[in-house]
């Protein structure tokens, strides 16, 4: 861990209270904090009543096997029924659930009644393919309606899904399929991105030759490009799903039945399968979506721009919003296709009222220029959200002024794949927000900031963010590795959950997130571990050693900077350094995916190491961020840093 981040503490005195008009219509008032403080478990039991339970629960929380929680014990429910069927049964079958827009401009509105039919057909197809409750299904799809349908169909039959971001490479897909021992992979022929067609099926073909558990690959025809086909294994979605019956009786599953596994980066090279279950997860995503986004199901048009490959897509595109009977926009493509005002065009045409996105996107739009959003009518917006990394005050103010027209509350939401749902955020009708602060823990959630000895810090001081009480949507562990769960989250500070983030309490007790304090990088809101990229680099025959750091980046939050030592025998003298660097960047993209491609690769002769052989990343970060190098006295060879710095000065922008 490092406390470097604490040196960036800044002061922010501006405050923006909700307008009287917004406060008067808000779903949740300040009383929620008091109610939850008086009886936390009764508060969560009340929130669980937002859902339809086939069998009511008899106990709210069983924490006797801590840190393995059980919530809503004895309760049984079906997640897909809660997200779809019950809305049809209560008379909202004609309400549009999904307003899909493809990158090419193709559109499809799907009502709740249609969604019920499609999810039922897909559930029947899963059954025909031999999938039963408990089997794992890997989903490797672009952001198209079939992705949502596939997830809900898995939930409906009790088969935990493992969604793998469609930007990941074959090797990354393969290791995730194998860890989960998935029986089925659902994918597409390709996807539309940035005006081109990106094939997806080849990555699946490459992965499944090494995944013995996979019996079938179900393929959505999205682009019509040619694909390789393995008879008997590969099946078209339209051949198998479309002919199924549109009725399917949802079975109720235990509140602790696994709902999904989602792989995320930790501090080692192997991604961890974060496990989420049914009742507690759905309760907290539904409550937080209602409270933090102030959703009015009859009038709002909600748009969360996250991909379903990330936890934000699971909790705030699929499960929370649909449980709350949302009408939402789903957009397949990139923000600059065909022009850089695509998002604002979507907001204008769909009359979007709630927009939830990431700081890296906001900073990109700032760079592209105010004239783009100003050229569109954004007056339908009434609330803005941010997630994924700390939002700097400048971006917050720009979001408020240029996108929100100074009238929309901004909810900066802190949470993690592991927490499953939002933990720290303003309540939009209650909280006076400070630009850049996530403010305070939501009702029913207990967070604190502590020093190295687990002592709560005073106001005005920085430390480590911890969560002090179990919460309904918390991870139930790491798939197939309970010990890694205990060691990774509950050992830094005895018996409390350590999130891996630094934070500061300001003079008023508001929480300011300061970024990760471990070896996890945050690039455009995506978690990538330094070791994962290092392993990919050293797997290349020309690399002897590699060290990777996340360096501050004005747009992406952090950028990946790699320091590599080449194998002299493997590098041809005549081969230009830049061609090796290009080859290594492509190699990382091939091993993990384009999101892990280093921004910069610096070829060095030595790496700074302690006498015990540990790489001192702090010093490399100083170099990468072009700062004076800090205290290097613990280095085995103190001359190394000046060698590196000199080498870099000679090759300043090699990338
Ligand atoms: C960071 C994404 C500051 C944090 C939902 C956390 C944030 C990691 C915020 C989890 C925020 C997320 N302010 N930092 N509002 N939201 N983070 O698992 O470092 O992809 O630990 O979940 O993102 O990333 P993950």
XYZ file of C-alpha atoms and ligand atoms in Angstrom:
680
model
C 0.000 0.000 0.000
C 1.133 3.547 -0.519
C -0.142 6.781 0.908
C 1.170 8.924 -1.963
C -2.379 9.781 -2.897
C -2.966 11.619 0.352
C -0.606 14.352 -0.715
C -3.127 15.477 -3.312
C -5.687 16.635 -0.721
C -7.457 19.717 -1.965
C -9.976 22.030 -0.434
C -13.337 22.671 -1.893
C -15.736 25.086 -0.308
C -18.429 25.402 -2.961
C -21.694 23.637 -2.233
C -24.710 23.024 -4.421
C -27.948 22.244 -2.612
C -30.856 20.700 -4.515
C -33.461 23.196 -5.692
C -36.624 23.399 -3.591
C -38.484 22.079 -6.602
C -36.289 18.989 -6.924
C -36.295 18.346 -3.167
C -40.099 18.517 -3.049
C -40.519 15.711 -5.562
C -37.581 13.515 -4.495
C -38.141 9.811 -3.816
C -36.127 9.835 -0.608
C -35.886 12.446 2.149
C -33.390 13.007 4.969
C -35.547 10.820 7.223
C -34.071 7.729 5.530
C -30.746 8.296 7.310
C -32.470 8.379 10.696
C -34.652 5.367 9.979
C -31.641 3.311 8.906
C -29.537 4.491 11.853
C -32.244 3.478 14.315
C -32.582 -0.071 13.008
C -30.360 -0.967 10.080
C -31.732 -4.463 9.559
C -35.354 -3.322 9.757
C -34.471 -0.654 7.179
C -33.118 -3.279 4.770
C -36.081 -5.573 5.405
C -38.300 -2.672 4.362
C -36.275 -2.207 1.159
C -36.531 -5.942 0.414
C -40.293 -5.417 0.254
C -39.733 -3.577 -3.065
C -39.352 -7.056 -4.547
C -41.852 -9.871 -5.080
C -40.883 -12.829 -2.917
C -42.512 -16.161 -3.608
C -41.552 -17.305 -0.130
C -40.997 -14.577 2.460
C -37.706 -14.527 4.377
C -37.671 -15.268 8.096
C -34.428 -13.537 9.125
C -32.713 -10.471 7.633
C -29.003 -11.199 8.155
C -26.956 -14.183 9.248
C -23.399 -12.988 9.937
C -22.401 -15.962 12.093
C -19.992 -17.206 9.406
C -18.403 -13.780 8.809
C -17.139 -12.556 6.400
C -19.503 -14.840 4.433
C -22.883 -13.123 4.736
C -26.365 -14.475 4.192
C -29.196 -12.028 3.643
C -32.958 -12.572 3.749
C -32.721 -16.132 4.973
C -35.356 -18.591 3.819
C -36.706 -16.163 1.206
C -37.249 -17.358 -2.369
C -37.649 -15.269 -5.494
C -36.955 -15.193 -9.216
C -34.864 -12.259 -10.401
C -36.177 -12.241 -13.990
C -39.772 -12.341 -12.729
C -38.973 -9.313 -10.576
C -37.339 -7.430 -13.449
C -39.911 -8.243 -16.139
C -43.034 -10.358 -15.548
C -44.383 -8.575 -12.517
C -44.453 -5.267 -14.428
C -46.513 -6.935 -17.158
C -48.821 -8.450 -14.552
C -49.391 -5.053 -12.967
C -50.516 -3.580 -16.285
C -47.310 -2.105 -17.736
C -46.793 -4.573 -20.573
C -46.941 -1.755 -23.129
C -44.356 0.406 -21.394
C -41.081 0.506 -23.304
C -38.325 -1.111 -21.242
C -35.454 -0.711 -23.694
C -34.947 1.893 -26.375
C -32.071 0.365 -28.258
C -29.955 2.344 -30.658
C -27.244 0.633 -32.700
C -24.155 2.482 -33.789
C -25.383 2.447 -37.388
C -28.549 4.243 -36.289
C -30.816 1.177 -36.267
C -33.420 1.360 -33.494
C -35.580 -1.076 -31.617
C -38.078 -0.358 -28.853
C -38.810 -3.326 -26.604
C -41.813 -3.214 -24.292
C -42.011 -5.135 -21.040
C -44.445 -7.586 -22.679
C -42.000 -8.192 -25.543
C -39.118 -8.514 -23.109
C -41.100 -11.123 -21.183
C -41.600 -13.103 -24.407
C -37.937 -12.877 -25.403
C -36.574 -13.759 -21.973
C -38.986 -16.718 -21.792
C -37.872 -17.950 -25.211
C -34.215 -17.623 -24.278
C -34.859 -19.433 -20.975
C -36.555 -22.275 -22.878
C -33.573 -22.389 -25.232
C -31.151 -22.667 -22.307
C -33.177 -25.579 -20.966
C -33.153 -27.252 -24.389
C -29.357 -26.902 -24.420
C -29.193 -28.748 -21.140
C -28.529 -25.788 -18.866
C -29.927 -26.360 -15.380
C -29.869 -24.280 -12.198
C -26.313 -23.889 -10.969
C -24.630 -24.324 -14.382
C -22.452 -21.395 -15.451
C -22.958 -19.565 -18.737
C -20.350 -17.212 -20.216
C -21.712 -14.182 -22.074
C -19.409 -12.377 -24.520
C -21.657 -9.922 -26.297
C -21.713 -6.296 -27.373
C -24.205 -3.883 -25.834
C -27.273 -5.095 -27.746
C -30.699 -6.156 -26.415
C -29.782 -9.850 -26.657
C -27.142 -9.242 -23.974
C -29.807 -8.101 -21.523
C -32.122 -10.928 -22.599
C -29.332 -13.497 -22.145
C -28.509 -12.275 -18.641
C -32.158 -12.317 -17.595
C -32.696 -15.768 -19.128
C -29.769 -17.125 -17.092
C -31.199 -15.540 -13.955
C -34.589 -17.008 -14.801
C -33.303 -20.586 -14.869
C -30.888 -20.057 -11.967
C -27.736 -20.447 -14.091
C -25.116 -17.932 -12.880
C -23.759 -15.871 -15.766
C -20.216 -14.708 -16.210
C -20.262 -11.733 -18.545
C -16.879 -11.096 -20.144
C -16.350 -7.628 -21.637
C -16.348 -7.961 -25.437
C -13.104 -5.955 -25.580
C -11.167 -8.733 -23.856
C -8.922 -10.958 -25.963
C -9.264 -14.732 -26.489
C -6.739 -15.578 -23.761
C -8.577 -13.504 -21.160
C -11.902 -15.040 -22.212
C -10.438 -18.529 -22.040
C -9.119 -18.180 -18.491
C -12.459 -16.789 -17.289
C -14.437 -19.593 -18.965
C -12.138 -22.182 -17.418
C -12.207 -20.707 -13.935
C -16.014 -20.703 -13.960
C -16.221 -24.031 -15.846
C -18.932 -22.609 -18.102
C -21.004 -25.043 -20.171
C -22.239 -22.543 -22.724
C -20.884 -19.370 -24.326
C -23.287 -16.795 -25.766
C -21.669 -14.459 -28.267
C -22.246 -12.590 -31.552
C -20.627 -12.705 -34.960
C -19.317 -9.205 -34.374
C -20.139 -5.692 -33.231
C -20.315 -2.199 -34.673
C -17.702 0.078 -33.159
C -16.295 3.380 -34.357
C -17.801 2.934 -37.772
C -16.253 -0.495 -38.322
C -17.262 -4.088 -37.768
C -15.231 -5.803 -35.071
C -15.475 -9.592 -35.234
C -16.174 -11.364 -31.920
C -16.592 -15.005 -32.868
C -12.865 -15.583 -33.668
C -11.942 -14.798 -30.044
C -14.510 -17.348 -28.866
C -13.244 -19.905 -31.393
C -9.717 -19.317 -30.096
C -10.791 -19.637 -26.473
C -13.048 -22.682 -26.616
C -10.453 -25.019 -28.121
C -8.967 -24.927 -24.617
C -12.144 -24.960 -22.535
C -13.247 -28.576 -22.080
C -16.456 -27.708 -20.204
C -18.032 -25.753 -23.082
C -20.543 -27.861 -25.011
C -22.149 -25.161 -27.162
C -21.617 -21.672 -28.517
C -24.803 -19.708 -29.159
C -24.219 -16.945 -31.709
C -26.292 -13.802 -32.243
C -26.161 -12.552 -35.826
C -25.442 -8.869 -35.274
C -23.366 -7.840 -38.284
C -23.788 -10.597 -40.892
C -20.042 -11.082 -41.404
C -18.707 -14.528 -42.260
C -17.832 -16.744 -39.317
C -16.062 -20.050 -38.835
C -18.525 -22.726 -37.807
C -18.079 -25.939 -35.828
C -21.051 -28.190 -36.585
C -22.672 -29.601 -33.483
C -21.029 -27.055 -31.200
C -22.076 -23.734 -32.746
C -25.722 -22.678 -32.962
C -27.358 -19.525 -34.240
C -29.425 -17.656 -31.639
C -32.182 -17.050 -34.221
C -32.381 -20.785 -35.025
C -32.612 -21.927 -31.436
C -34.273 -19.089 -29.514
C -36.842 -17.734 -31.969
C -38.736 -21.011 -32.324
C -39.223 -21.466 -28.548
C -42.476 -20.939 -26.712
C -42.970 -17.452 -25.272
C -44.197 -18.897 -22.006
C -41.862 -20.070 -19.311
C -42.725 -20.578 -15.649
C -40.083 -18.857 -13.507
C -38.870 -20.974 -10.625
C -38.189 -19.229 -7.316
C -34.627 -19.611 -6.051
C -33.190 -19.248 -2.589
C -32.165 -15.723 -1.617
C -28.539 -16.926 -1.481
C -28.615 -18.733 -4.839
C -25.676 -17.491 -6.987
C -26.826 -14.916 -9.556
C -23.551 -14.148 -11.291
C -19.781 -14.213 -11.259
C -17.949 -11.165 -12.569
C -14.181 -11.223 -12.989
C -12.228 -8.184 -11.907
C -8.574 -7.316 -11.456
C -6.925 -7.652 -8.091
C -3.349 -7.059 -7.095
C -2.101 -10.350 -8.546
C -1.959 -11.482 -12.149
C -5.078 -13.671 -11.945
C -8.459 -11.963 -12.122
C -10.847 -12.901 -9.347
C -14.398 -14.128 -9.876
C -16.535 -11.928 -7.661
C -19.627 -13.866 -6.608
C -23.023 -12.220 -6.144
C -26.242 -13.851 -5.028
C -29.934 -13.187 -5.420
C -32.078 -11.503 -2.743
C -29.648 -9.122 -1.078
C -28.130 -8.033 -4.381
C -31.468 -7.276 -6.019
C -32.713 -5.457 -2.927
C -29.764 -3.080 -2.778
C -29.506 -2.371 -6.504
C -33.251 -1.638 -6.626
C -33.162 0.581 -3.531
C -30.075 2.544 -4.562
C -31.378 3.021 -8.093
C -34.622 4.403 -6.635
C -32.904 6.577 -4.023
C -29.802 7.876 -5.801
C -31.262 8.332 -9.304
C -34.684 9.366 -8.024
C -36.267 7.205 -10.713
C -39.892 7.963 -11.629
C -40.897 4.911 -13.697
C -43.841 6.635 -15.390
C -41.971 9.650 -16.729
C -38.191 9.217 -16.684
C -35.994 8.174 -19.583
C -32.847 6.789 -18.001
C -29.492 6.255 -19.688
C -26.511 4.554 -18.081
C -23.690 4.492 -20.610
C -21.805 1.545 -19.050
C -21.204 -1.700 -20.915
C -22.745 -4.896 -19.514
C -19.188 -6.267 -19.264
C -18.676 -4.208 -16.088
C -20.467 -4.220 -12.753
C -22.122 -0.881 -13.567
C -23.816 -2.533 -16.539
C -25.009 -5.404 -14.331
C -26.359 -3.311 -11.482
C -27.462 -0.098 -13.238
C -28.355 -1.195 -16.778
C -29.904 -4.579 -16.059
C -30.944 -5.449 -12.514
C -31.621 -2.226 -10.566
C -33.347 -0.281 -13.362
C -35.488 -3.164 -14.626
C -36.545 -4.135 -11.086
C -37.770 -0.525 -10.832
C -39.661 -0.629 -14.159
C -37.406 1.812 -15.955
C -37.630 3.044 -19.537
C -34.011 3.185 -20.616
C -31.770 3.924 -23.571
C -29.129 1.386 -24.582
C -26.519 2.472 -27.125
C -24.160 0.041 -28.820
C -21.413 2.271 -30.151
C -18.778 4.874 -29.383
C -19.443 8.557 -28.536
C -17.668 9.860 -31.637
C -19.555 7.898 -34.279
C -20.473 9.264 -36.721
C -19.696 12.615 -35.041
C -18.522 13.749 -31.616
C -21.991 14.896 -30.594
C -23.570 11.447 -30.857
C -24.413 11.260 -27.126
C -26.034 14.684 -27.090
C -28.005 13.742 -30.170
C -29.245 10.656 -28.289
C -30.169 12.724 -25.231
C -32.074 15.197 -27.427
C -33.947 12.617 -29.509
C -34.892 10.299 -26.642
C -35.543 13.158 -24.209
C -33.232 11.501 -21.669
C -33.917 12.720 -18.107
C -31.240 10.847 -16.117
C -27.690 10.353 -17.403
C -25.146 8.127 -15.592
C -21.601 8.057 -16.946
C -17.889 8.139 -16.047
C -15.475 11.030 -15.407
C -13.188 9.889 -18.224
C -16.054 10.422 -20.694
C -16.843 13.818 -19.197
C -13.217 14.936 -19.533
C -13.152 13.735 -23.137
C -16.232 15.819 -23.940
C -14.644 18.840 -22.227
C -11.707 18.429 -24.584
C -13.930 18.084 -27.656
C -15.560 21.427 -26.897
C -18.679 23.014 -25.404
C -20.168 23.756 -28.805
C -21.076 20.077 -29.291
C -23.463 19.677 -26.324
C -24.536 23.282 -26.758
C -25.672 22.468 -30.268
C -28.292 20.063 -28.909
C -31.352 20.476 -26.714
C -30.415 18.915 -23.363
C -33.288 20.509 -21.432
C -34.893 17.119 -20.718
C -32.062 16.207 -18.294
C -32.940 16.482 -14.612
C -30.246 14.417 -12.855
C -26.630 13.478 -13.639
C -24.522 10.679 -12.211
C -20.830 9.807 -12.163
C -19.041 6.529 -11.426
C -15.763 4.673 -11.793
C -13.100 6.988 -10.464
C -12.776 10.210 -8.510
C -14.288 13.095 -10.469
C -12.088 16.167 -10.393
C -13.866 19.421 -9.411
C -13.271 20.980 -12.869
C -15.008 18.095 -14.630
C -17.796 18.144 -12.030
C -18.402 21.876 -12.663
C -18.342 21.418 -16.431
C -20.817 18.539 -16.159
C -23.066 20.702 -14.005
C -22.900 23.819 -16.170
C -22.604 22.599 -19.737
C -24.550 19.311 -19.576
C -26.848 19.961 -16.632
C -27.595 23.625 -17.375
C -26.942 24.397 -13.684
C -30.248 22.796 -12.759
C -29.473 19.069 -12.339
C -28.174 17.571 -9.117
C -25.006 15.506 -9.664
C -24.657 12.208 -7.826
C -21.047 11.041 -7.584
C -21.422 7.367 -6.715
C -18.628 5.370 -5.075
C -18.805 1.588 -5.143
C -17.010 -1.489 -6.503
C -17.576 -4.786 -8.293
C -17.287 -6.276 -4.814
C -19.886 -4.035 -3.174
C -22.387 -4.858 -5.964
C -24.288 -1.613 -5.485
C -23.715 2.063 -4.689
C -22.362 2.647 -1.170
C -21.343 6.307 -0.935
C -23.281 8.997 -2.807
C -25.429 12.052 -2.250
C -29.200 11.731 -1.998
C -30.185 14.090 -4.823
C -33.132 15.711 -3.035
C -31.318 16.079 0.265
C -27.559 16.537 0.007
C -25.800 19.832 -0.661
C -23.009 18.533 -2.931
C -19.399 19.642 -3.116
C -17.825 19.289 -6.578
C -15.544 16.246 -6.428
C -16.904 14.619 -3.276
C -19.069 11.483 -3.073
C -20.270 13.008 0.231
C -21.447 10.289 2.650
C -22.528 6.672 3.035
C -26.090 5.947 1.943
C -28.778 5.056 4.504
C -28.125 1.526 5.762
C -24.406 1.642 4.849
C -21.552 2.185 7.309
C -18.244 3.539 6.023
C -15.304 5.138 7.776
C -11.831 6.483 7.061
C -9.033 5.120 9.251
C -5.272 5.438 9.700
C -2.666 2.638 9.522
C -3.758 1.412 12.947
C -7.459 1.254 12.046
C -8.183 4.350 14.143
C -10.811 6.653 12.582
C -9.195 9.832 11.306
C -10.244 13.309 12.333
C -12.050 15.625 9.990
C -9.601 17.242 7.612
C -7.411 14.113 7.464
C -6.714 11.366 4.921
C -6.600 7.595 5.421
C -8.060 4.318 4.185
C -11.693 3.725 3.302
C -13.311 0.842 5.192
C -16.852 -0.535 5.397
C -17.767 -1.418 8.934
C -21.045 -3.355 8.639
C -22.175 -6.044 6.159
C -24.480 -4.809 3.379
C -27.060 -6.732 1.303
C -25.310 -6.608 -2.111
C -21.851 -7.463 -0.757
C -19.854 -10.131 -2.574
C -20.308 -13.553 -1.067
C -16.732 -14.474 -1.853
C -14.375 -15.209 -4.717
C -15.361 -18.091 -6.961
C -13.458 -21.243 -5.961
C -11.133 -19.269 -3.674
C -12.688 -18.417 -0.287
C -9.287 -17.847 1.302
C -8.349 -15.167 -1.210
C -11.576 -13.381 -0.248
C -10.744 -13.455 3.459
C -7.104 -12.474 2.944
C -7.749 -9.843 0.313
C -10.452 -7.831 2.011
C -10.709 -8.674 5.731
C -7.126 -8.960 6.948
C -5.640 -5.478 6.471
C -7.778 -4.269 9.320
C -9.160 -6.889 11.663
C -12.702 -7.945 10.704
C -13.631 -4.904 8.651
C -13.807 -4.660 4.869
C -10.919 -2.731 3.338
C -11.853 -1.369 -0.070
C -8.336 -0.642 -1.363
C -9.122 3.076 -1.741
C -7.630 6.086 -0.009
C -10.081 8.730 1.191
C -10.191 11.956 3.106
C -12.783 13.412 5.437
C -13.108 17.161 4.985
C -13.865 19.600 7.783
C -17.566 18.798 7.511
C -17.040 15.031 7.441
C -17.775 14.678 3.698
C -15.868 11.822 2.019
C -13.382 12.553 -0.795
C -12.114 9.484 -2.635
C -8.432 9.621 -3.485
C -7.950 6.575 -5.731
C -6.476 3.136 -5.152
C -3.690 2.642 -2.663
C -2.731 -0.796 -3.989
C -1.340 -2.027 -7.313
C -4.646 -1.740 -9.111
C -4.751 0.908 -11.849
C -7.880 2.717 -12.943
C -7.788 3.481 -16.665
C -10.924 5.163 -18.024
C -12.790 3.686 -15.075
C -11.578 0.155 -15.853
C -9.667 -1.787 -13.251
C -6.413 -3.292 -14.445
C -3.716 -4.700 -12.200
C -0.085 -3.784 -12.709
C 0.890 -7.455 -12.323
C -1.536 -8.573 -15.023
C 0.128 -6.257 -17.558
C 3.588 -7.215 -16.287
C 2.794 -10.917 -16.791
C 1.584 -10.212 -20.313
C 4.815 -8.330 -21.090
C 7.185 -10.966 -19.713
C 5.314 -13.652 -21.634
C 6.840 -12.064 -24.760
C 10.143 -13.721 -25.737
C 11.958 -10.407 -26.121
C 11.232 -9.244 -22.567
C 13.441 -10.141 -19.619
C 11.706 -8.051 -16.955
C 8.884 -5.564 -16.736
C 7.457 -3.136 -14.227
C 4.169 -1.338 -14.764
C 2.748 1.738 -13.061
C -0.377 3.837 -13.435
C 0.603 7.445 -14.130
C -1.843 10.328 -13.805
C -3.505 11.064 -17.149
C -5.573 14.149 -17.850
C -8.268 12.232 -19.752
C -8.252 8.605 -18.668
C -7.533 9.182 -14.957
C -4.513 6.924 -15.120
C -2.449 5.769 -18.072
C -0.404 2.573 -18.151
C 3.342 3.134 -18.284
C 5.620 0.107 -18.624
C 9.336 -0.131 -17.991
C 10.905 -3.128 -19.699
C 14.302 -4.731 -19.820
C 14.806 -6.501 -23.136
C 16.608 -9.809 -23.583
C 19.685 -8.715 -25.393
C 20.025 -12.027 -27.232
C 16.481 -11.759 -28.524
C 16.702 -8.267 -29.947
C 18.341 -7.741 -33.264
C 20.652 -4.722 -33.175
C 19.267 -3.432 -36.415
C 15.697 -3.718 -35.266
C 14.522 -0.280 -34.240
C 13.546 0.232 -30.642
C 10.204 1.680 -31.680
C 9.290 -1.422 -33.629
C 9.936 -3.571 -30.532
C 7.841 -1.186 -28.469
C 5.013 -1.393 -30.986
C 5.242 -5.169 -30.975
C 5.034 -5.254 -27.165
C 2.019 -2.966 -27.044
C 0.246 -5.178 -29.567
C 1.245 -8.226 -27.569
C -0.434 -6.855 -24.423
C -3.564 -6.042 -26.433
C -3.510 -9.571 -27.766
C -3.044 -11.149 -24.332
C -5.511 -9.051 -22.333
C -7.340 -6.656 -24.658
C -6.880 -3.178 -26.116
C -7.859 -1.504 -22.810
C -4.667 -2.841 -21.244
C -2.355 -1.514 -23.977
C 0.338 0.587 -22.277
C 0.215 4.298 -23.105
C 4.007 4.257 -23.017
C 6.664 1.562 -22.970
C 10.115 2.611 -21.878
C 13.071 0.376 -22.549
C 15.503 0.530 -19.618
C 18.692 -1.250 -18.623
C 17.775 -1.680 -14.952
C 14.762 -1.468 -12.668
C 14.846 0.125 -9.230
C 14.694 -2.614 -6.601
C 15.019 -2.824 -2.877
C 17.696 -5.065 -1.409
C 15.041 -7.752 -1.030
C 14.322 -7.547 -4.757
C 10.971 -5.723 -4.637
C 10.432 -3.255 -7.467
C 9.941 0.268 -6.142
C 6.984 1.359 -8.214
C 6.731 4.634 -6.336
C 9.973 5.786 -7.945
C 8.870 4.643 -11.385
C 5.648 6.572 -10.940
C 7.688 9.680 -10.145
C 9.571 9.203 -13.397
C 6.431 8.454 -15.406
C 4.760 11.576 -14.056
C 7.923 13.592 -14.685
C 8.401 14.510 -11.032
C 11.631 14.668 -9.122
C 12.353 11.175 -7.911
C 11.571 10.732 -4.215
C 13.603 9.032 -1.529
C 15.691 6.326 -3.207
C 17.939 5.440 -0.305
C 16.482 1.947 0.147
C 17.479 0.942 -3.372
C 19.988 -1.856 -3.746
C 21.736 0.232 -6.382
C 21.052 3.953 -5.875
C 22.515 4.831 -9.285
C 19.657 3.067 -11.119
C 17.246 5.966 -11.009
C 19.617 8.426 -12.583
C 20.336 5.879 -15.319
C 16.615 5.503 -16.007
C 16.011 9.227 -15.927
C 18.928 9.808 -18.293
C 17.684 7.092 -20.626
C 14.256 8.658 -20.717
C 15.590 12.121 -21.334
C 17.271 10.677 -24.417
C 14.014 9.036 -25.595
C 11.346 11.321 -24.177
C 8.182 10.234 -25.943
C 8.803 6.755 -27.170
C 5.410 5.070 -27.463
C -13.007 3.462 -8.118
C -16.920 0.390 -10.461
C -13.898 7.540 -6.737
C -12.485 3.044 -6.757
C -18.309 0.719 -9.900
C -13.018 1.638 -6.594
C -14.388 5.474 -7.600
C -12.957 1.119 -7.998
C -15.739 5.844 -7.768
C -13.973 0.037 -8.276
C -16.118 7.181 -7.385
C -15.482 3.802 -8.428
N -15.166 7.983 -6.881
N -13.483 6.320 -7.081
N -17.362 7.640 -7.542
N -16.387 4.789 -8.286
N -14.272 4.207 -8.032
O -14.909 -2.593 -9.394
O -11.078 3.044 -6.776
O -14.828 -1.420 -11.647
O -12.252 0.858 -5.708
O -16.441 -0.763 -9.851
O -13.217 2.249 -8.832
O -13.982 -0.297 -9.642
P -15.023 -1.343 -10.199
